[in-house]
Short mmCIF file of C-alpha atoms in Angstrom, two decimals:
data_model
loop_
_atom_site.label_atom_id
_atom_site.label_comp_id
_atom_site.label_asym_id
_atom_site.label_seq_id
_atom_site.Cartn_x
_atom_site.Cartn_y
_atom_site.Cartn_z
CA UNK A 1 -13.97 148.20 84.44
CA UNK A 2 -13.40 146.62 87.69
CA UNK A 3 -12.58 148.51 91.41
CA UNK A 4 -10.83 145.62 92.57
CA UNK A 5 -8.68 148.09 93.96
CA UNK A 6 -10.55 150.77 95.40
CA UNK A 7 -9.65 150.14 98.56
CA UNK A 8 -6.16 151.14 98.66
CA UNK A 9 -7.91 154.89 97.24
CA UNK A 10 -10.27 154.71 100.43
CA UNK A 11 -7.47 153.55 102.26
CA UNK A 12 -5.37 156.83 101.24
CA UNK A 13 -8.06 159.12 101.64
CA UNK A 14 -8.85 158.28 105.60
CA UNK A 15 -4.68 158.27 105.87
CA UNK A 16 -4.62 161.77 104.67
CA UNK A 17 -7.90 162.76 106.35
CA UNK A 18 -6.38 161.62 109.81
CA UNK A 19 -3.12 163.02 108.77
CA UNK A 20 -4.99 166.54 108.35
CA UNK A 21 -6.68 166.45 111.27
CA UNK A 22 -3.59 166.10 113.43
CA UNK A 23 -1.58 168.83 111.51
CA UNK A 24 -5.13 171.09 111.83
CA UNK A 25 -4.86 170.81 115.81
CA UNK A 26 -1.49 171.07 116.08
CA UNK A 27 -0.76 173.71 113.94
CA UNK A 28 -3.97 175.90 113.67
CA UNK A 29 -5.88 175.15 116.81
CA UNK A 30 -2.93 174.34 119.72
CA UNK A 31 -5.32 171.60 120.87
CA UNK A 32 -4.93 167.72 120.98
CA UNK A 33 -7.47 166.18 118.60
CA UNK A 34 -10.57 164.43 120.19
CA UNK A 35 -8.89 161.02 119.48
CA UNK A 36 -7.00 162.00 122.39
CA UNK A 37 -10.40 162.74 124.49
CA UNK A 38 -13.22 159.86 123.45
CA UNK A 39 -12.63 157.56 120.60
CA UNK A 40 -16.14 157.43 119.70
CA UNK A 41 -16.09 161.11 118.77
CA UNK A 42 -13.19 160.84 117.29
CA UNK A 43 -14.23 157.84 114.86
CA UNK A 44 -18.00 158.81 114.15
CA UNK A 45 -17.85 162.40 114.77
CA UNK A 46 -15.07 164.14 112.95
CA UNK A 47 -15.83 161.66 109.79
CA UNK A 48 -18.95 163.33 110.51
CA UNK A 49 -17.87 167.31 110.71
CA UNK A 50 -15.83 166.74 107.80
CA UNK A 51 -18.41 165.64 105.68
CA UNK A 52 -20.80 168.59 106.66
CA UNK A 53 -17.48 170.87 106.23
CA UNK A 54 -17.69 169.67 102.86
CA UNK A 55 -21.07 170.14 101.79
CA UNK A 56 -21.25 173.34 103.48
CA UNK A 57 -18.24 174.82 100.55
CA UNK A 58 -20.54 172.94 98.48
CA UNK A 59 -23.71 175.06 99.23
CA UNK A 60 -25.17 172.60 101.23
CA UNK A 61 -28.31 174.44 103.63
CA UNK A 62 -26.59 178.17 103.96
CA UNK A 63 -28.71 178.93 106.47
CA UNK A 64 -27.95 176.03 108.72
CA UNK A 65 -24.21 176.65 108.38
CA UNK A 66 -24.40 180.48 109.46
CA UNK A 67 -26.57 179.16 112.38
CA UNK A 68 -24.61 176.07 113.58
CA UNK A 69 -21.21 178.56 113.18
CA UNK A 70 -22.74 181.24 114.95
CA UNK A 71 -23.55 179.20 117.73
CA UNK A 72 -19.98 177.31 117.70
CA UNK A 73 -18.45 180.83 118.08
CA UNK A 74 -20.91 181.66 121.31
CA UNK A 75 -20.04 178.11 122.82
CA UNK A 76 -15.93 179.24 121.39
CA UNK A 77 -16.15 182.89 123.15
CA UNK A 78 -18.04 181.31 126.43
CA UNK A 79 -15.14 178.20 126.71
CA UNK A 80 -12.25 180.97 126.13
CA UNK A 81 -13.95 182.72 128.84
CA UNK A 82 -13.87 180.12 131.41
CA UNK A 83 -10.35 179.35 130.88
CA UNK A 84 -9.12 182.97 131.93
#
């Protein structure tokens, strides 16, 4: 069996993946993606937080998910704040 192929798979997964993050800002967060803010972030971090997103509802270290998401909400609550 060959992959010559493959890439038009990978190529449809990071289409959809981008496509998802968009619709998941728009729709869900009322924010403009980081793409909009630093391309860097954008391109190595949310590949990044979607992998970890992944392995978290994959069991992936429980107890580093409760603590990284209850810190996220603290930094969440404190950045609401300051916009008031």
């Amino acid at each position: 069996q060959t992959y010559d192929n493959i890439w038009i798979y990978a190529l449809f997964i990071h289409v959809f993946c981008w496509l998802a993050q968009f619709y998941g800002h728009g729709v869900h967060e009322k924010r403009a993606p980081a793409l909009l803010d630093n391309l860097t972030q954008a391109l190595i971090m949310a590949p990044l937080f979607i992998i970890m997103e992944l392995l978290f509802v994959l069991g992936y270290k429980k107890e580093f998910q409760i603590n990284t998401q209850k810190l996220a909400n603290e930094k969440i609550r404190e950045f609401k704040q300051l916009k008031k």
